[in-house]
RNA sequence: GGGCGGGUAGCUCAGUGGUAGAGCGCUGGUCUUACACACCGGUGGUCGCAGGUUCGAAUCCUGUCCCGCCUACCA
């Protein structure tokens, strides 16, 4: 590649180029070839819903996982990132039903078979959209292995799992109270129900007691009184002792029921102290009903209307019935008032509708026997949860786990493989599609269960069903268990815990070594992204760029422009400074941003400004490479560090070593924030701000260099080439597109692979740590900094050259400063070479002074100085030093410190104090100089 | 009601015993031939509050006040 690099980096020119290249070269493929002896790194990707399109949450997990995956691939692992799609039962069925509705049809008009055809059609059309979007992010998954949870092989796995669990007695059918979604007409597991606080009323009414009198009860759901089969009071409540054993009469229905005593249900201090009991529609009442052997009367139809047991109210919708019942009670003179009441409404996570507790026969998985080994696996460290704090939550949930209701009254999903016999009550559970005969009586009229399984049942098998289970495939052999599982903490129970249980049960060992959990992407102010709030950002808009007009059109469709814009900017204050919209920041910048958030944060407040900042970092990488390319042509880049003798060269290799260590440690600990920041600081802070500047006087000397310096030039060229190439490799997992682009332009080691994605990740052997060089360089930097500070404080024009005198009594420092004369001269911009001498000489008028690294830094400013400013500057420095001196003196004065603190620390503190004291003396002199300036000003 | 997490610079966040850090913002100066998506300076925090342990605490312990999240059957 010889084309010139543009002055500014534009991701649009670079990013689209590389994905196809990677696919063409099979870069992402894992290998299950028997001869492949590399260690494996396996990461099952959380399968996005088939209904989904890419959102910020996907962008986050794709980034984090891609970093892990690309790192391990480069680090020599046979890496499998297993992608796929989840069939998402309720969500998908709802989407397709909505399409049908527009055609004026329901799924029942079509029938089950035709409806399923429609779903498959829809899936074929838009089911892989999200996978195409993932490519924009650079996701390096092994696409040819992609699986869909409804694929034939995965369906086979589901059936196998069901049958085995059934045969082991771990799956059973039972009639009990469940959460019912009246909109989709299906049962939900307790995990799929969200409890939302709401304002309601506590409505009181009276039951007439047989034999005279009344008893007043309170309820938030008056319509359920139609299913009441008892009134409960506390056995010790004196107010009701006289009613024990009596019965009450139902005002609308021709039945009576008992007044019972129950200390569990009734809190005498709440309400009237008397509780109506509706065993079929309330979880507490259900238990009470079981305790007292009460009658169970189901009131509701599957779509939330009152059934025939509702008497005069039969046929009414539950909410209509509520009003009607209240009115009817009113008419009978039985209402006894109402008051506002805070309650908690159970709502369907999917449809948002209030779910109803209802009696129903469903399939369940017995959880306790499965949970126990899953708890043990974490407790024994076979599987580690990171961040560790989630371990407690996991244990707590797993030890209190309820049996899992797995049947759903949907059409889209894996059908329950159970068959009912017309001739006997045997249930045939089988791997066959259509068994011919009943396993009980041998009869031939069998009818399959209508229900399908909870989507999470199939996702629970994901780590092994995707590899071919129940067949013993080479892939299963090689890639189970996985190394890591990375996902949001919000599905720890839905998915992760279930994979743990299923994996251990069917495969005999936990499905992964580590569970890595990340937080939720929220808006810049910390609010959850939601369509209602209008604060949703499409990651693709940040990657490709978008005007705010386009952005809010998506965030709050149909809303008035100004209102939507106001809401959006409120959610993203930093966007207020960004003009008319987002620039095309590129996938690399977004990835780096997402990787820079600490994984233990539960919330990840997305800041557009931060993405802009990392776009700037990409530009920095681009331009640093552009600069380097001007000098490193023809440099030799080897597998081992080049010869480095100059301070700058030794130093940058050492800083590189430090950065690599930071990156590797961060990635290993799932602290991608630490890893990315180590690389960022190295590249920008060390490489660009110092090293590149230091190469300039070598590459472009202001005066002719001797032969020795010419040698340095070659050395510096090789070091620069080596560090740039290595840095691109180190950054690649985070910034894959840009680094790949640039890597093809810089000199590489002989035998380099076709893609940077296949190059080796820098190792500790890549560069030597050189603490002497770091110490010396820090001294030089401090001296340069002090001189620059003086320049800047006195508003010396950046182009002007200043005379610089450096005074030190430390022979080693003096030698160092002499050796680094050219660096100091260039970076401070001095007039001629700086003078380096011993302390104590005279100081000409107009000289200002600072102290750094045991060195007096003197600048003669020839009357350019503002005495007041100089006094202020010195005072400021002096104040700082005095504060530090005071703190140290105080500490050292304590006898207990010298006695009990580690001796190294005491010695170190003493040395520090001495240095600071010397500095204080020097600054005192500087103060004198500043004062002289003031006098000199006066005529 | 229970559990968990958090309160550190104007903002968003790192920092698990040894004299407080980053990015952004703010501010002064520069278009210095890699980069103004930049460079060189500067400002800015009694680490929620109160006790305790320790030679030493943002960091450990106790209490307390706020803020989140999860969980729960007060009718």
mmCIF file of C-alpha atoms in Angstrom, chain A residues 4-341:
data_model
loop_
_atom_site.group_PDB
_atom_site.id
_atom_site.type_symbol
_atom_site.label_atom_id
_atom_site.label_comp_id
_atom_site.label_asym_id
_atom_site.label_seq_id
_atom_site.Cartn_x
_atom_site.Cartn_y
_atom_site.Cartn_z
ATOM 1 C CA UNK A 4 -0.740 8.678 1.052
ATOM 2 C CA UNK A 5 -2.662 8.968 4.251
ATOM 3 C CA UNK A 6 -5.170 11.764 4.519
ATOM 4 C CA UNK A 7 -4.466 14.483 7.035
ATOM 5 C CA UNK A 8 -7.402 13.515 9.203
ATOM 6 C CA UNK A 9 -8.622 10.041 9.919
ATOM 7 C CA UNK A 10 -12.027 9.267 8.485
ATOM 8 C CA UNK A 11 -13.472 5.961 9.640
ATOM 9 C CA UNK A 12 -15.846 5.916 6.677
ATOM 10 C CA UNK A 13 -12.872 5.465 4.377
ATOM 11 C CA UNK A 14 -11.345 2.668 6.391
ATOM 12 C CA UNK A 15 -13.884 0.576 8.253
ATOM 13 C CA UNK A 16 -15.957 -0.765 5.346
ATOM 14 C CA UNK A 17 -12.850 -2.154 3.719
ATOM 15 C CA UNK A 18 -11.797 -4.812 6.164
ATOM 16 C CA UNK A 19 -14.691 -6.993 7.211
ATOM 17 C CA UNK A 20 -14.949 -8.795 3.900
ATOM 18 C CA UNK A 21 -11.189 -9.197 3.898
ATOM 19 C CA UNK A 22 -11.347 -10.999 7.214
ATOM 20 C CA UNK A 23 -14.148 -13.235 5.987
ATOM 21 C CA UNK A 24 -12.304 -13.981 2.764
ATOM 22 C CA UNK A 25 -9.274 -15.092 4.699
ATOM 23 C CA UNK A 26 -11.205 -17.205 7.165
ATOM 24 C CA UNK A 27 -9.740 -15.252 10.015
ATOM 25 C CA UNK A 28 -12.564 -15.972 12.445
ATOM 26 C CA UNK A 29 -12.823 -19.721 12.002
ATOM 27 C CA UNK A 30 -12.246 -22.046 14.913
ATOM 28 C CA UNK A 31 -10.772 -25.416 14.170
ATOM 29 C CA UNK A 32 -11.921 -28.804 15.341
ATOM 30 C CA UNK A 33 -9.327 -30.590 13.233
ATOM 31 C CA UNK A 34 -7.826 -33.443 15.235
ATOM 32 C CA UNK A 35 -4.273 -32.260 14.535
ATOM 33 C CA UNK A 36 -4.795 -28.801 15.941
ATOM 34 C CA UNK A 37 -2.979 -28.815 19.250
ATOM 35 C CA UNK A 38 -3.490 -25.188 20.220
ATOM 36 C CA UNK A 39 -5.259 -24.534 23.510
ATOM 37 C CA UNK A 40 -8.860 -23.450 23.006
ATOM 38 C CA UNK A 41 -10.636 -20.299 23.960
ATOM 39 C CA UNK A 42 -14.402 -20.666 23.712
ATOM 40 C CA UNK A 43 -17.011 -17.996 24.191
ATOM 41 C CA UNK A 44 -20.680 -18.678 23.481
ATOM 42 C CA UNK A 45 -22.286 -15.470 22.275
ATOM 43 C CA UNK A 46 -25.558 -14.529 23.912
ATOM 44 C CA UNK A 47 -27.920 -15.101 20.990
ATOM 45 C CA UNK A 48 -29.828 -11.916 20.186
ATOM 46 C CA UNK A 49 -33.572 -12.227 19.690
ATOM 47 C CA UNK A 50 -34.642 -12.895 16.160
ATOM 48 C CA UNK A 51 -36.935 -9.893 16.446
ATOM 49 C CA UNK A 52 -34.127 -7.623 17.507
ATOM 50 C CA UNK A 53 -32.172 -4.975 15.776
ATOM 51 C CA UNK A 54 -28.890 -3.721 17.067
ATOM 52 C CA UNK A 55 -29.076 -1.602 20.196
ATOM 53 C CA UNK A 56 -26.546 -0.236 22.634
ATOM 54 C CA UNK A 57 -26.675 -3.343 24.787
ATOM 55 C CA UNK A 58 -25.645 -5.444 21.819
ATOM 56 C CA UNK A 59 -22.915 -2.989 20.946
ATOM 57 C CA UNK A 60 -21.582 -3.318 24.466
ATOM 58 C CA UNK A 61 -21.462 -7.075 24.653
ATOM 59 C CA UNK A 62 -20.177 -7.380 21.105
ATOM 60 C CA UNK A 63 -17.338 -5.035 21.960
ATOM 61 C CA UNK A 64 -16.362 -6.663 25.227
ATOM 62 C CA UNK A 65 -16.545 -10.127 23.783
ATOM 63 C CA UNK A 66 -14.784 -9.230 20.585
ATOM 64 C CA UNK A 67 -11.893 -7.804 22.584
ATOM 65 C CA UNK A 68 -11.607 -11.063 24.523
ATOM 66 C CA UNK A 69 -11.927 -13.139 21.408
ATOM 67 C CA UNK A 70 -9.536 -11.176 19.239
ATOM 68 C CA UNK A 71 -7.007 -11.068 22.050
ATOM 69 C CA UNK A 72 -7.036 -14.818 22.523
ATOM 70 C CA UNK A 73 -6.941 -15.465 18.813
ATOM 71 C CA UNK A 74 -3.833 -13.314 18.537
ATOM 72 C CA UNK A 75 -2.393 -14.909 21.624
ATOM 73 C CA UNK A 76 -2.302 -18.326 19.997
ATOM 74 C CA UNK A 77 -5.595 -19.875 21.066
ATOM 75 C CA UNK A 78 -7.864 -21.894 18.870
ATOM 76 C CA UNK A 79 -10.708 -19.507 19.373
ATOM 77 C CA UNK A 80 -14.391 -20.203 18.991
ATOM 78 C CA UNK A 81 -16.862 -17.386 19.338
ATOM 79 C CA UNK A 82 -20.133 -19.218 18.845
ATOM 80 C CA UNK A 83 -22.795 -16.936 17.368
ATOM 81 C CA UNK A 84 -26.490 -17.515 16.987
ATOM 82 C CA UNK A 85 -30.039 -16.269 17.159
ATOM 83 C CA UNK A 86 -32.747 -16.932 19.697
ATOM 84 C CA UNK A 87 -36.284 -17.638 18.528
ATOM 85 C CA UNK A 88 -37.754 -15.519 21.359
ATOM 86 C CA UNK A 89 -41.168 -17.155 21.687
ATOM 87 C CA UNK A 90 -43.450 -14.439 22.969
ATOM 88 C CA UNK A 91 -41.693 -11.512 21.318
ATOM 89 C CA UNK A 92 -41.657 -13.104 17.904
ATOM 90 C CA UNK A 93 -45.180 -14.413 18.045
ATOM 91 C CA UNK A 94 -46.336 -10.941 19.052
ATOM 92 C CA UNK A 95 -44.526 -9.330 16.137
ATOM 93 C CA UNK A 96 -46.049 -11.652 13.587
ATOM 94 C CA UNK A 97 -49.497 -11.379 15.117
ATOM 95 C CA UNK A 98 -49.210 -7.637 14.829
ATOM 96 C CA UNK A 99 -48.439 -7.969 11.129
ATOM 97 C CA UNK A 100 -51.462 -10.216 10.729
ATOM 98 C CA UNK A 101 -53.599 -7.712 12.544
ATOM 99 C CA UNK A 102 -52.784 -5.153 9.908
ATOM 100 C CA UNK A 103 -54.195 -7.626 7.411
ATOM 101 C CA UNK A 104 -57.259 -7.903 9.588
ATOM 102 C CA UNK A 105 -56.461 -11.457 10.640
ATOM 103 C CA UNK A 106 -55.620 -13.344 13.788
ATOM 104 C CA UNK A 107 -53.437 -16.400 14.126
ATOM 105 C CA UNK A 108 -56.572 -18.416 14.747
ATOM 106 C CA UNK A 109 -57.868 -17.471 11.302
ATOM 107 C CA UNK A 110 -54.773 -19.049 9.808
ATOM 108 C CA UNK A 111 -54.454 -22.023 12.091
ATOM 109 C CA UNK A 112 -51.339 -23.262 13.764
ATOM 110 C CA UNK A 113 -49.579 -24.655 10.720
ATOM 111 C CA UNK A 114 -50.117 -21.672 8.451
ATOM 112 C CA UNK A 115 -49.259 -19.298 11.233
ATOM 113 C CA UNK A 116 -45.934 -21.014 11.788
ATOM 114 C CA UNK A 117 -45.214 -20.755 8.092
ATOM 115 C CA UNK A 118 -45.738 -17.043 8.370
ATOM 116 C CA UNK A 119 -43.325 -16.837 11.273
ATOM 117 C CA UNK A 120 -40.670 -18.711 9.329
ATOM 118 C CA UNK A 121 -41.251 -16.430 6.342
ATOM 119 C CA UNK A 122 -40.782 -13.442 8.545
ATOM 120 C CA UNK A 123 -37.647 -14.951 10.047
ATOM 121 C CA UNK A 124 -36.193 -15.585 6.613
ATOM 122 C CA UNK A 125 -36.794 -11.965 5.732
ATOM 123 C CA UNK A 126 -35.458 -10.130 8.728
ATOM 124 C CA UNK A 127 -33.984 -12.741 11.010
ATOM 125 C CA UNK A 128 -30.374 -12.153 10.102
ATOM 126 C CA UNK A 129 -30.508 -8.389 10.108
ATOM 127 C CA UNK A 130 -28.856 -8.145 13.460
ATOM 128 C CA UNK A 131 -25.996 -10.381 12.413
ATOM 129 C CA UNK A 132 -25.304 -8.071 9.501
ATOM 130 C CA UNK A 133 -25.335 -5.149 11.878
ATOM 131 C CA UNK A 134 -22.932 -6.939 14.168
ATOM 132 C CA UNK A 135 -20.434 -7.011 11.344
ATOM 133 C CA UNK A 136 -20.370 -3.246 11.299
ATOM 134 C CA UNK A 137 -19.043 -3.462 14.834
ATOM 135 C CA UNK A 138 -16.293 -5.808 13.747
ATOM 136 C CA UNK A 139 -17.660 -8.841 15.549
ATOM 137 C CA UNK A 140 -15.263 -11.684 14.799
ATOM 138 C CA UNK A 141 -17.554 -14.625 15.397
ATOM 139 C CA UNK A 142 -17.337 -17.912 13.541
ATOM 140 C CA UNK A 143 -20.379 -17.183 11.384
ATOM 141 C CA UNK A 144 -20.607 -20.453 9.478
ATOM 142 C CA UNK A 145 -21.274 -22.134 12.827
ATOM 143 C CA UNK A 146 -24.135 -19.778 13.626
ATOM 144 C CA UNK A 147 -27.176 -21.497 15.128
ATOM 145 C CA UNK A 148 -30.824 -20.667 15.511
ATOM 146 C CA UNK A 149 -32.602 -22.120 18.524
ATOM 147 C CA UNK A 150 -35.368 -23.496 16.282
ATOM 148 C CA UNK A 151 -32.948 -25.277 13.929
ATOM 149 C CA UNK A 152 -33.608 -28.983 13.537
ATOM 150 C CA UNK A 153 -30.514 -30.012 15.457
ATOM 151 C CA UNK A 154 -31.166 -27.668 18.338
ATOM 152 C CA UNK A 155 -34.803 -28.754 18.434
ATOM 153 C CA UNK A 156 -33.595 -32.293 18.724
ATOM 154 C CA UNK A 157 -31.447 -31.290 21.663
ATOM 155 C CA UNK A 158 -34.405 -29.631 23.326
ATOM 156 C CA UNK A 159 -36.520 -32.715 22.961
ATOM 157 C CA UNK A 160 -33.743 -34.941 24.217
ATOM 158 C CA UNK A 161 -33.298 -32.749 27.272
ATOM 159 C CA UNK A 162 -37.011 -32.716 27.981
ATOM 160 C CA UNK A 163 -37.405 -36.462 27.676
ATOM 161 C CA UNK A 164 -34.398 -37.180 29.847
ATOM 162 C CA UNK A 165 -35.504 -34.817 32.570
ATOM 163 C CA UNK A 166 -38.969 -36.317 32.434
ATOM 164 C CA UNK A 167 -37.625 -39.819 32.698
ATOM 165 C CA UNK A 168 -35.513 -38.765 35.637
ATOM 166 C CA UNK A 169 -38.558 -37.375 37.364
ATOM 167 C CA UNK A 170 -37.280 -33.819 37.112
ATOM 168 C CA UNK A 171 -40.040 -32.659 34.802
ATOM 169 C CA UNK A 172 -43.618 -32.991 35.967
ATOM 170 C CA UNK A 173 -47.062 -31.601 35.309
ATOM 171 C CA UNK A 174 -49.080 -29.896 37.995
ATOM 172 C CA UNK A 175 -52.126 -27.769 38.566
ATOM 173 C CA UNK A 176 -51.326 -24.705 40.609
ATOM 174 C CA UNK A 177 -51.620 -20.985 40.694
ATOM 175 C CA UNK A 178 -49.616 -19.320 37.932
ATOM 176 C CA UNK A 179 -49.125 -15.865 36.463
ATOM 177 C CA UNK A 180 -51.321 -15.474 33.427
ATOM 178 C CA UNK A 181 -50.850 -12.964 30.621
ATOM 179 C CA UNK A 182 -54.407 -12.205 29.474
ATOM 180 C CA UNK A 183 -53.194 -10.513 26.326
ATOM 181 C CA UNK A 184 -51.025 -13.241 24.837
ATOM 182 C CA UNK A 185 -53.007 -15.971 26.623
ATOM 183 C CA UNK A 186 -50.111 -17.736 28.153
ATOM 184 C CA UNK A 187 -48.621 -18.549 31.481
ATOM 185 C CA UNK A 188 -45.438 -16.726 32.461
ATOM 186 C CA UNK A 189 -42.668 -17.793 34.785
ATOM 187 C CA UNK A 190 -42.226 -15.624 37.851
ATOM 188 C CA UNK A 191 -39.062 -14.233 36.292
ATOM 189 C CA UNK A 192 -41.038 -12.837 33.387
ATOM 190 C CA UNK A 193 -43.221 -10.754 35.661
ATOM 191 C CA UNK A 194 -42.189 -7.312 36.866
ATOM 192 C CA UNK A 195 -43.720 -5.918 40.006
ATOM 193 C CA UNK A 196 -44.472 -2.251 39.525
ATOM 194 C CA UNK A 197 -45.571 0.062 42.280
ATOM 195 C CA UNK A 198 -48.849 1.839 41.548
ATOM 196 C CA UNK A 199 -51.455 4.040 43.177
ATOM 197 C CA UNK A 200 -54.702 2.262 43.819
ATOM 198 C CA UNK A 201 -57.441 2.112 46.362
ATOM 199 C CA UNK A 202 -58.230 -0.109 49.277
ATOM 200 C CA UNK A 203 -61.938 -0.725 48.927
ATOM 201 C CA UNK A 204 -63.966 -1.890 51.892
ATOM 202 C CA UNK A 205 -67.267 -3.722 51.871
ATOM 203 C CA UNK A 206 -69.316 -5.878 54.187
ATOM 204 C CA UNK A 207 -70.347 -9.516 54.095
ATOM 205 C CA UNK A 208 -73.552 -10.352 55.853
ATOM 206 C CA UNK A 209 -73.011 -12.939 58.572
ATOM 207 C CA UNK A 210 -75.516 -15.736 58.821
ATOM 208 C CA UNK A 211 -77.486 -15.293 61.994
ATOM 209 C CA UNK A 212 -77.038 -11.546 61.962
ATOM 210 C CA UNK A 213 -74.352 -8.908 61.790
ATOM 211 C CA UNK A 214 -71.688 -8.217 59.197
ATOM 212 C CA UNK A 215 -67.962 -8.443 58.714
ATOM 213 C CA UNK A 216 -66.065 -5.786 56.771
ATOM 214 C CA UNK A 217 -63.208 -6.766 54.478
ATOM 215 C CA UNK A 218 -60.854 -4.715 52.310
ATOM 216 C CA UNK A 219 -59.543 -5.391 48.819
ATOM 217 C CA UNK A 220 -57.705 -3.793 45.923
ATOM 218 C CA UNK A 221 -59.447 -6.085 43.468
ATOM 219 C CA UNK A 222 -63.182 -5.987 44.283
ATOM 220 C CA UNK A 223 -64.143 -8.266 41.388
ATOM 221 C CA UNK A 224 -62.327 -11.178 43.005
ATOM 222 C CA UNK A 225 -65.031 -11.282 45.691
ATOM 223 C CA UNK A 226 -66.987 -13.361 43.214
ATOM 224 C CA UNK A 227 -64.458 -16.111 43.861
ATOM 225 C CA UNK A 228 -64.233 -15.701 47.606
ATOM 226 C CA UNK A 229 -64.656 -18.908 49.562
ATOM 227 C CA UNK A 230 -63.805 -17.692 53.051
ATOM 228 C CA UNK A 231 -63.230 -14.682 55.248
ATOM 229 C CA UNK A 232 -60.221 -14.981 57.520
ATOM 230 C CA UNK A 233 -59.596 -13.319 60.849
ATOM 231 C CA UNK A 234 -56.741 -13.586 63.299
ATOM 232 C CA UNK A 235 -57.502 -16.196 65.939
ATOM 233 C CA UNK A 236 -56.443 -13.865 68.736
ATOM 234 C CA UNK A 237 -58.341 -10.819 67.525
ATOM 235 C CA UNK A 238 -60.978 -10.088 70.182
ATOM 236 C CA UNK A 239 -63.055 -8.056 67.741
ATOM 237 C CA UNK A 240 -64.004 -11.193 65.858
ATOM 238 C CA UNK A 241 -64.079 -13.884 68.523
ATOM 239 C CA UNK A 242 -67.851 -13.908 68.416
ATOM 240 C CA UNK A 243 -67.805 -14.762 64.717
ATOM 241 C CA UNK A 244 -65.554 -17.828 64.916
ATOM 242 C CA UNK A 245 -67.221 -20.755 63.206
ATOM 243 C CA UNK A 246 -69.947 -18.670 61.569
ATOM 244 C CA UNK A 247 -70.601 -18.375 57.846
ATOM 245 C CA UNK A 248 -71.215 -15.410 55.590
ATOM 246 C CA UNK A 249 -73.596 -15.099 52.685
ATOM 247 C CA UNK A 250 -72.454 -14.008 49.244
ATOM 248 C CA UNK A 251 -74.455 -10.973 48.147
ATOM 249 C CA UNK A 252 -74.615 -11.878 44.429
ATOM 250 C CA UNK A 253 -74.219 -15.621 44.329
ATOM 251 C CA UNK A 254 -76.214 -18.316 45.912
ATOM 252 C CA UNK A 255 -73.636 -19.644 48.287
ATOM 253 C CA UNK A 256 -72.224 -19.219 51.772
ATOM 254 C CA UNK A 257 -68.705 -19.705 53.067
ATOM 255 C CA UNK A 258 -66.974 -19.888 56.437
ATOM 256 C CA UNK A 259 -65.216 -17.372 58.608
ATOM 257 C CA UNK A 260 -61.890 -19.004 59.377
ATOM 258 C CA UNK A 261 -59.070 -18.262 61.785
ATOM 259 C CA UNK A 262 -55.635 -17.936 60.218
ATOM 260 C CA UNK A 263 -52.660 -16.353 61.909
ATOM 261 C CA UNK A 264 -50.461 -16.586 58.824
ATOM 262 C CA UNK A 265 -52.628 -14.683 56.402
ATOM 263 C CA UNK A 266 -54.101 -12.117 58.732
ATOM 264 C CA UNK A 267 -52.339 -9.145 60.201
ATOM 265 C CA UNK A 268 -54.877 -7.774 62.709
ATOM 266 C CA UNK A 269 -53.313 -4.335 62.501
ATOM 267 C CA UNK A 270 -53.917 -3.959 58.778
ATOM 268 C CA UNK A 271 -57.231 -2.799 57.322
ATOM 269 C CA UNK A 272 -60.190 -4.133 59.224
ATOM 270 C CA UNK A 273 -58.351 -7.206 60.397
ATOM 271 C CA UNK A 274 -60.640 -9.381 58.301
ATOM 272 C CA UNK A 275 -59.448 -10.736 54.968
ATOM 273 C CA UNK A 276 -61.491 -12.025 52.080
ATOM 274 C CA UNK A 277 -59.987 -15.218 50.713
ATOM 275 C CA UNK A 278 -59.921 -15.956 46.980
ATOM 276 C CA UNK A 279 -57.919 -19.173 46.710
ATOM 277 C CA UNK A 280 -57.953 -19.335 42.915
ATOM 278 C CA UNK A 281 -56.668 -15.836 42.261
ATOM 279 C CA UNK A 282 -54.201 -14.868 44.922
ATOM 280 C CA UNK A 283 -51.014 -16.574 46.007
ATOM 281 C CA UNK A 284 -51.569 -16.046 49.724
ATOM 282 C CA UNK A 285 -55.152 -17.061 49.500
ATOM 283 C CA UNK A 286 -54.151 -20.124 47.541
ATOM 284 C CA UNK A 287 -51.963 -21.249 50.413
ATOM 285 C CA UNK A 288 -54.697 -20.403 52.878
ATOM 286 C CA UNK A 289 -57.145 -22.421 50.812
ATOM 287 C CA UNK A 290 -54.827 -25.412 50.961
ATOM 288 C CA UNK A 291 -54.401 -25.020 54.719
ATOM 289 C CA UNK A 292 -58.113 -24.885 55.375
ATOM 290 C CA UNK A 293 -59.301 -27.125 52.582
ATOM 291 C CA UNK A 294 -61.400 -24.358 51.048
ATOM 292 C CA UNK A 295 -63.258 -24.407 47.787
ATOM 293 C CA UNK A 296 -61.239 -23.234 44.740
ATOM 294 C CA UNK A 297 -63.378 -21.289 42.282
ATOM 295 C CA UNK A 298 -61.790 -20.149 39.027
ATOM 296 C CA UNK A 299 -63.300 -16.883 37.872
ATOM 297 C CA UNK A 300 -61.458 -15.942 34.725
ATOM 298 C CA UNK A 301 -61.317 -16.942 31.096
ATOM 299 C CA UNK A 302 -57.984 -17.035 29.312
ATOM 300 C CA UNK A 303 -58.488 -13.525 27.977
ATOM 301 C CA UNK A 304 -59.225 -12.010 31.355
ATOM 302 C CA UNK A 305 -63.013 -11.987 31.290
ATOM 303 C CA UNK A 306 -65.235 -13.321 34.036
ATOM 304 C CA UNK A 307 -66.473 -16.841 33.360
ATOM 305 C CA UNK A 308 -69.783 -18.447 34.334
ATOM 306 C CA UNK A 309 -68.740 -18.476 37.994
ATOM 307 C CA UNK A 310 -69.085 -14.712 37.922
ATOM 308 C CA UNK A 311 -72.840 -15.059 38.052
ATOM 309 C CA UNK A 312 -74.483 -11.828 36.946
ATOM 310 C CA UNK A 313 -71.096 -10.431 35.953
ATOM 311 C CA UNK A 314 -70.128 -13.294 33.662
ATOM 312 C CA UNK A 315 -68.706 -12.130 30.351
ATOM 313 C CA UNK A 316 -67.378 -8.811 31.602
ATOM 314 C CA UNK A 317 -63.746 -7.918 31.256
ATOM 315 C CA UNK A 318 -61.917 -7.990 34.606
ATOM 316 C CA UNK A 319 -61.557 -4.225 34.788
ATOM 317 C CA UNK A 320 -65.136 -3.572 33.724
ATOM 318 C CA UNK A 321 -66.274 -6.132 36.252
ATOM 319 C CA UNK A 322 -64.359 -4.310 38.972
ATOM 320 C CA UNK A 323 -66.476 -1.208 38.473
ATOM 321 C CA UNK A 324 -69.652 -3.198 38.108
ATOM 322 C CA UNK A 325 -69.095 -5.115 41.316
ATOM 323 C CA UNK A 326 -68.402 -1.910 43.215
ATOM 324 C CA UNK A 327 -71.545 -0.374 41.849
ATOM 325 C CA UNK A 328 -73.613 -3.426 42.711
ATOM 326 C CA UNK A 329 -72.234 -3.462 46.254
ATOM 327 C CA UNK A 330 -73.094 0.189 46.517
ATOM 328 C CA UNK A 331 -76.638 -0.503 45.446
ATOM 329 C CA UNK A 332 -76.972 -3.164 48.082
ATOM 330 C CA UNK A 333 -75.664 -0.769 50.692
ATOM 331 C CA UNK A 334 -72.652 -2.936 51.430
ATOM 332 C CA UNK A 335 -69.819 -0.522 50.662
ATOM 333 C CA UNK A 336 -67.939 0.695 53.702
ATOM 334 C CA UNK A 337 -65.649 3.283 52.165
ATOM 335 C CA UNK A 338 -62.308 3.285 50.403
ATOM 336 C CA UNK A 339 -58.948 4.958 50.774
ATOM 337 C CA UNK A 340 -55.951 5.519 48.514
ATOM 338 C CA UNK A 341 -53.475 2.698 48.724
#
